[in-house]
Short mmCIF file of C-alpha atoms in Angstrom, two decimals:
data_model
loop_
_atom_site.label_atom_id
_atom_site.label_comp_id
_atom_site.label_asym_id
_atom_site.label_seq_id
_atom_site.Cartn_x
_atom_site.Cartn_y
_atom_site.Cartn_z
CA MET A 1 -148.31 59.03 15.15
CA ALA A 2 -144.98 58.16 13.24
CA LEU A 3 -143.82 55.79 10.79
CA PHE A 4 -140.90 54.14 10.06
CA THR A 5 -138.99 51.97 7.42
CA ASN A 6 -135.91 49.72 7.26
CA GLN A 7 -134.09 47.35 5.10
CA ALA A 8 -131.35 44.65 5.46
CA THR A 9 -128.52 43.53 3.65
CA LEU A 10 -126.93 40.45 2.67
CA SER A 11 -123.24 40.19 1.89
CA TYR A 12 -121.70 37.00 -0.19
CA ASN A 13 -118.82 36.14 -1.94
CA ASP A 14 -118.21 40.11 -2.42
CA ASN A 15 -121.55 40.55 -3.14
CA VAL A 16 -124.53 42.81 -1.43
CA VAL A 17 -128.25 41.94 -2.01
CA ASN A 18 -130.67 44.50 -0.61
CA SER A 19 -133.26 43.28 1.22
CA ASN A 20 -137.47 44.80 0.19
CA ILE A 21 -137.95 47.78 2.47
CA VAL A 22 -140.52 47.53 5.31
CA THR A 23 -142.55 50.00 6.90
CA GLY A 24 -144.28 50.31 10.59
CA GLU A 25 -146.15 52.64 12.66
CA ILE A 26 -146.04 53.73 15.60
CA VAL A 27 -149.05 54.67 17.17
CA GLN A 28 -149.04 57.30 20.00
CA VAL A 29 -151.30 55.70 22.96
CA LEU A 30 -151.04 59.17 25.31
CA THR A 31 -153.36 61.77 23.74
CA VAL A 32 -153.19 65.74 25.59
CA SER A 33 -156.12 68.48 25.98
CA LYS A 34 -155.96 71.70 27.51
CA THR A 35 -158.89 73.83 29.07
CA ALA A 36 -159.08 77.10 30.53
CA LEU A 37 -161.51 78.01 33.25
CA SER A 38 -161.78 81.28 31.74
CA ASP A 39 -162.34 81.99 28.07
CA THR A 40 -161.55 85.76 28.33
CA TYR A 41 -158.49 88.05 30.10
CA GLU A 42 -157.99 91.11 31.40
CA ARG A 43 -154.96 92.95 32.94
CA ASP A 44 -154.17 90.88 35.71
CA LYS A 45 -156.75 88.68 35.93
CA THR A 46 -155.42 84.84 37.24
CA ILE A 47 -156.52 82.22 34.76
CA THR A 48 -156.74 78.32 35.78
CA TYR A 49 -155.66 75.97 32.94
CA ILE A 50 -156.34 72.14 32.96
CA VAL A 51 -153.90 69.78 31.40
CA ASN A 52 -155.32 66.61 31.15
CA ILE A 53 -152.92 63.47 29.45
CA VAL A 54 -154.92 59.87 28.57
CA ASN A 55 -153.29 56.91 28.09
CA SER A 56 -154.39 53.95 26.06
CA SER A 57 -152.11 51.55 26.96
CA ASP A 58 -151.33 48.79 28.83
CA SER A 59 -147.86 50.56 29.86
CA ASP A 60 -147.21 53.53 32.34
CA PHE A 61 -145.38 56.31 30.98
CA THR A 62 -143.31 57.61 33.75
CA ASN A 63 -140.63 59.95 33.93
CA LEU A 64 -142.75 62.87 31.52
CA SER A 65 -142.50 66.30 31.48
CA ILE A 66 -144.59 69.44 30.27
CA ASN A 67 -143.80 72.51 29.13
CA ASP A 68 -146.32 75.14 28.82
CA ASN A 69 -144.97 78.28 26.52
CA LEU A 70 -147.48 80.63 28.46
CA GLY A 71 -148.06 82.29 25.12
CA GLU A 72 -145.08 83.44 23.96
CA TYR A 73 -145.15 85.50 20.98
CA SER A 74 -143.07 87.61 18.49
CA PHE A 75 -142.69 91.35 19.23
CA ASN A 76 -140.10 93.37 17.01
CA SER A 77 -136.91 90.91 16.55
CA GLY A 78 -137.54 89.30 20.21
CA SER A 79 -140.77 87.51 22.10
CA LEU A 80 -142.84 88.63 25.00
CA VAL A 81 -145.09 86.46 27.12
CA PRO A 82 -148.72 87.41 28.27
CA LEU A 83 -148.81 85.10 31.37
CA THR A 84 -146.99 84.84 34.43
CA TYR A 85 -147.20 81.50 36.65
CA VAL A 86 -149.02 81.63 40.01
CA ASN A 87 -145.99 80.46 42.06
CA ASN A 88 -147.19 77.28 43.86
CA SER A 89 -150.46 77.01 42.24
CA ILE A 90 -149.45 73.61 40.49
CA ARG A 91 -151.42 70.73 41.15
CA TYR A 92 -151.25 67.12 39.93
CA PHE A 93 -153.69 63.99 39.88
CA ILE A 94 -154.07 60.60 39.16
CA ASN A 95 -157.06 58.99 37.90
CA GLY A 96 -158.53 62.17 40.30
CA ASP A 97 -156.39 61.30 42.57
CA LEU A 98 -154.34 64.56 43.90
CA GLN A 99 -150.40 63.57 44.41
CA THR A 100 -147.81 65.47 45.24
CA ALA A 101 -146.69 68.27 43.20
CA PRO A 102 -144.16 67.43 40.16
CA THR A 103 -141.08 69.55 40.11
CA VAL A 104 -141.28 72.96 38.35
CA THR A 105 -137.78 73.70 36.78
CA SER A 106 -138.57 76.67 35.02
CA VAL A 107 -141.39 79.31 35.19
CA SER A 108 -141.34 80.56 31.83
CA PRO A 109 -141.75 78.68 29.69
CA LEU A 110 -143.09 76.79 32.64
CA ILE A 111 -141.82 73.16 32.89
CA ALA A 112 -142.88 70.65 35.27
CA THR A 113 -140.89 67.09 35.46
CA ASN A 114 -141.46 63.64 36.89
CA ILE A 115 -145.28 63.30 35.59
CA THR A 116 -146.92 59.53 35.43
CA VAL A 117 -149.56 58.23 33.53
CA PRO A 118 -151.06 55.15 34.56
CA ALA A 119 -151.59 52.44 32.17
CA ASN A 120 -155.45 52.79 31.09
CA GLY A 121 -155.42 55.77 33.21
CA ASN A 122 -155.04 59.77 33.18
CA ALA A 123 -153.03 62.47 34.52
CA THR A 124 -154.01 65.91 35.25
CA VAL A 125 -152.16 68.97 35.92
CA VAL A 126 -153.73 72.12 37.19
CA TYR A 127 -152.01 75.86 37.39
CA SER A 128 -152.94 79.13 37.22
CA ALA A 129 -151.37 82.07 34.83
CA THR A 130 -152.09 85.91 35.45
CA ALA A 131 -152.30 88.47 32.37
CA ASN A 132 -149.30 90.75 32.88
CA GLU A 133 -148.30 93.90 31.03
CA PHE A 134 -147.72 92.48 28.05
CA ALA A 135 -150.99 90.94 27.45
CA PRO A 136 -152.46 92.32 24.03
CA LEU A 137 -155.05 95.03 24.88
CA ASP A 138 -155.60 95.52 20.58
CA VAL A 139 -159.23 95.01 19.60
CA GLU A 140 -160.49 91.53 19.53
CA SER A 141 -156.74 90.24 20.37
CA GLU A 142 -155.81 86.71 21.89
CA ILE A 143 -153.91 84.49 23.87
CA THR A 144 -152.82 81.32 22.73
CA ASN A 145 -150.44 79.04 24.92
CA THR A 146 -149.22 75.86 23.89
CA VAL A 147 -148.48 73.23 26.23
CA THR A 148 -145.87 70.00 25.24
CA VAL A 149 -145.80 66.68 26.71
CA ASN A 150 -141.91 65.29 26.53
CA GLY A 151 -140.65 62.02 27.43
CA ALA A 152 -137.77 59.31 26.31
CA SER A 153 -140.50 57.02 26.26
CA LEU A 154 -142.75 59.31 23.32
CA SER A 155 -141.86 58.61 20.06
CA SER A 156 -142.46 62.26 19.41
CA PRO A 157 -143.83 65.11 21.77
CA ILE A 158 -147.28 65.64 21.66
CA THR A 159 -148.94 68.92 22.18
CA ALA A 160 -152.57 70.99 22.94
CA ASN A 161 -153.32 74.14 22.32
CA GLU A 162 -155.77 76.70 24.49
CA THR A 163 -157.14 80.28 23.16
CA ILE A 164 -158.76 83.19 25.66
CA THR A 165 -159.79 86.49 23.73
CA LEU A 166 -159.82 89.81 25.33
CA GLU A 167 -162.95 90.65 27.68
CA THR A 168 -165.37 92.73 26.27
CA GLY A 169 -167.70 95.49 27.74
CA PRO A 170 -167.04 97.21 30.94
CA ILE A 171 -164.98 96.09 33.77
CA LEU A 172 -166.06 97.98 36.51
CA SER A 173 -164.45 99.26 40.30
CA ILE A 174 -166.00 101.38 43.16
CA THR A 175 -163.91 103.02 45.82
CA LYS A 176 -166.19 105.38 48.15
CA ALA A 177 -163.97 108.06 50.31
CA LEU A 178 -165.56 110.48 53.34
CA CYS A 179 -164.09 113.83 54.17
CA PRO A 180 -163.46 115.09 56.76
CA LEU A 181 -163.31 112.13 58.77
CA SER A 182 -164.12 113.11 61.99
CA VAL A 183 -167.32 115.51 61.84
CA PRO A 184 -168.73 117.94 64.43
CA GLU A 185 -172.81 117.75 64.92
CA ASN A 186 -174.52 119.65 62.79
CA GLY A 187 -171.21 119.41 60.46
CA THR A 188 -170.88 119.18 56.83
CA LEU A 189 -169.80 116.05 55.38
CA THR A 190 -169.01 114.43 52.04
CA TYR A 191 -169.09 111.39 50.55
CA THR A 192 -167.37 110.77 47.50
CA PHE A 193 -167.73 107.76 45.00
CA VAL A 194 -165.22 107.40 42.44
CA ILE A 195 -166.46 104.26 39.88
CA ARG A 196 -162.97 102.93 37.37
CA ASN A 197 -163.93 101.21 34.08
CA THR A 198 -160.51 99.10 32.90
CA GLY A 199 -162.66 97.76 30.27
CA PHE A 200 -162.03 99.02 26.67
CA THR A 201 -165.51 99.82 25.87
CA GLU A 202 -168.10 102.31 28.13
CA ALA A 203 -170.29 101.86 30.38
CA ASP A 204 -173.18 103.87 28.77
CA ASN A 205 -177.04 104.24 29.36
CA SER A 206 -177.68 100.94 28.51
CA ASP A 207 -175.71 99.31 31.17
CA ASP A 208 -178.23 100.70 33.43
CA LEU A 209 -175.67 101.66 36.11
CA VAL A 210 -176.89 102.46 39.98
CA ILE A 211 -175.27 103.79 42.68
CA ARG A 212 -176.72 102.68 46.39
CA ASP A 213 -176.10 103.12 49.92
CA VAL A 214 -177.65 103.94 52.87
CA PHE A 215 -176.51 106.85 54.63
CA ASP A 216 -175.72 106.18 58.43
CA PRO A 217 -175.75 108.35 60.24
CA ARG A 218 -178.76 110.28 58.12
CA ILE A 219 -177.81 113.62 56.28
CA ASN A 220 -179.55 116.46 54.92
CA ILE A 221 -178.23 116.40 51.53
CA THR A 222 -177.04 119.81 50.42
CA SER A 223 -175.44 119.11 46.67
CA VAL A 224 -175.04 115.83 44.52
CA ILE A 225 -172.61 116.20 41.53
CA LEU A 226 -171.55 114.03 39.25
CA ASN A 227 -168.19 114.72 37.46
CA GLY A 228 -169.25 118.41 38.18
CA VAL A 229 -172.39 118.93 37.35
CA PRO A 230 -174.98 119.74 39.61
CA LEU A 231 -177.60 116.57 39.80
CA SER A 232 -181.90 117.00 40.76
CA SER A 233 -183.31 115.09 43.21
CA GLY A 234 -186.27 112.81 41.61
CA THR A 235 -185.04 113.56 38.48
CA ASP A 236 -181.19 111.75 38.48
CA TYR A 237 -181.85 110.33 42.20
CA THR A 238 -183.81 109.55 45.18
CA TYR A 239 -182.85 109.71 48.33
CA ASP A 240 -185.11 108.68 51.55
CA GLN A 241 -184.75 110.86 54.32
CA SER A 242 -186.12 108.22 56.76
CA THR A 243 -184.41 105.51 56.43
CA GLY A 244 -180.78 107.06 54.61
CA GLU A 245 -181.19 105.27 51.28
CA PHE A 246 -179.75 107.05 48.60
CA VAL A 247 -180.41 105.67 45.22
CA THR A 248 -179.33 107.01 41.28
CA VAL A 249 -181.51 106.69 38.81
CA ALA A 250 -180.58 104.03 36.42
CA GLY A 251 -178.47 104.88 33.15
CA LYS A 252 -177.87 108.69 34.88
CA ILE A 253 -173.91 107.57 35.29
CA THR A 254 -171.86 106.39 32.58
CA VAL A 255 -168.12 105.61 32.68
CA PRO A 256 -165.36 106.23 29.82
CA ALA A 257 -163.92 103.24 28.42
CA ALA A 258 -160.02 102.81 29.53
CA THR A 259 -157.16 104.03 26.96
CA PHE A 260 -153.83 102.19 26.70
CA VAL A 261 -150.53 102.84 25.04
CA GLN A 262 -147.73 100.25 23.78
CA ASP A 263 -144.29 100.88 24.78
CA SER A 264 -142.94 100.11 21.11
CA VAL A 265 -139.51 99.04 22.83
CA SER A 266 -140.30 97.10 25.28
CA GLY A 267 -143.81 95.76 24.45
CA ALA A 268 -145.32 96.31 27.67
CA TYR A 269 -149.37 97.89 27.72
CA SER A 270 -149.96 100.92 30.13
CA VAL A 271 -153.45 101.19 30.78
CA THR A 272 -155.69 104.32 31.91
CA PRO A 273 -158.86 103.67 33.53
CA GLY A 274 -161.89 106.03 32.60
CA ALA A 275 -163.22 107.59 35.78
CA THR A 276 -166.66 108.87 36.75
CA THR A 277 -166.89 111.16 40.14
CA LEU A 278 -169.86 111.44 42.45
CA THR A 279 -169.91 113.83 45.41
CA VAL A 280 -172.90 113.64 47.82
CA THR A 281 -172.92 116.48 50.38
CA GLY A 282 -174.77 117.21 53.34
CA THR A 283 -175.14 118.27 57.41
CA VAL A 284 -175.82 115.34 59.66
#
């Protein structure tokens, strides 16, 4: 809301008389809210944002624009932007009905124009952004981005913020490789499993990691090695020769946390995932 004042003057016979001062108030009838569909972020994770603009008046608001700073924050003598707009992801709804997408005139900050909010209705703008190399990775980091609605028909811009926090806990992925790719009958092959952790928390025994695989063709296991240390059948893993099912004992496998370094000049973060390697060797 905005207050305004004004005063009249009366001139006569070289005299000037001032009126009383009147005060009025312009009540904003547009409100804006912003919601992220995920409360947390991690490197390269895509976050979808929903911006909802509600009009409580009996008149349409046209030719509005939204400006999202994508979490811009100060660094050294400049600034960094931790989110990257996903091209062509923007969607625009009026009272729930999909409309032609607004015009994106800038991607950093994200600026979208030609937005209308109908009388006693709402407009919703949905778009996605990806956490990039400038997304902070320090403990308890967060990204707060601000959306601003502008327009000539507004007495002042309206804003809304949304904050997401750095994902805690391990973030795991697994790859599997076979060597050699061509194996002669009664030959030896090795399956290599690599578990990577891009989170900044170790995956420890309490996380109960289990690798399960069904080898086809079935193999006669000759060795199972975890990070260079031989494992024992029954104690560390089980293998059903009749079905080919191989299962590690829950909690036997752990994966160290990822580490990161922030460049002191560019501000970019580089991440080195933690990794654990399991090899299973046998004959076919």
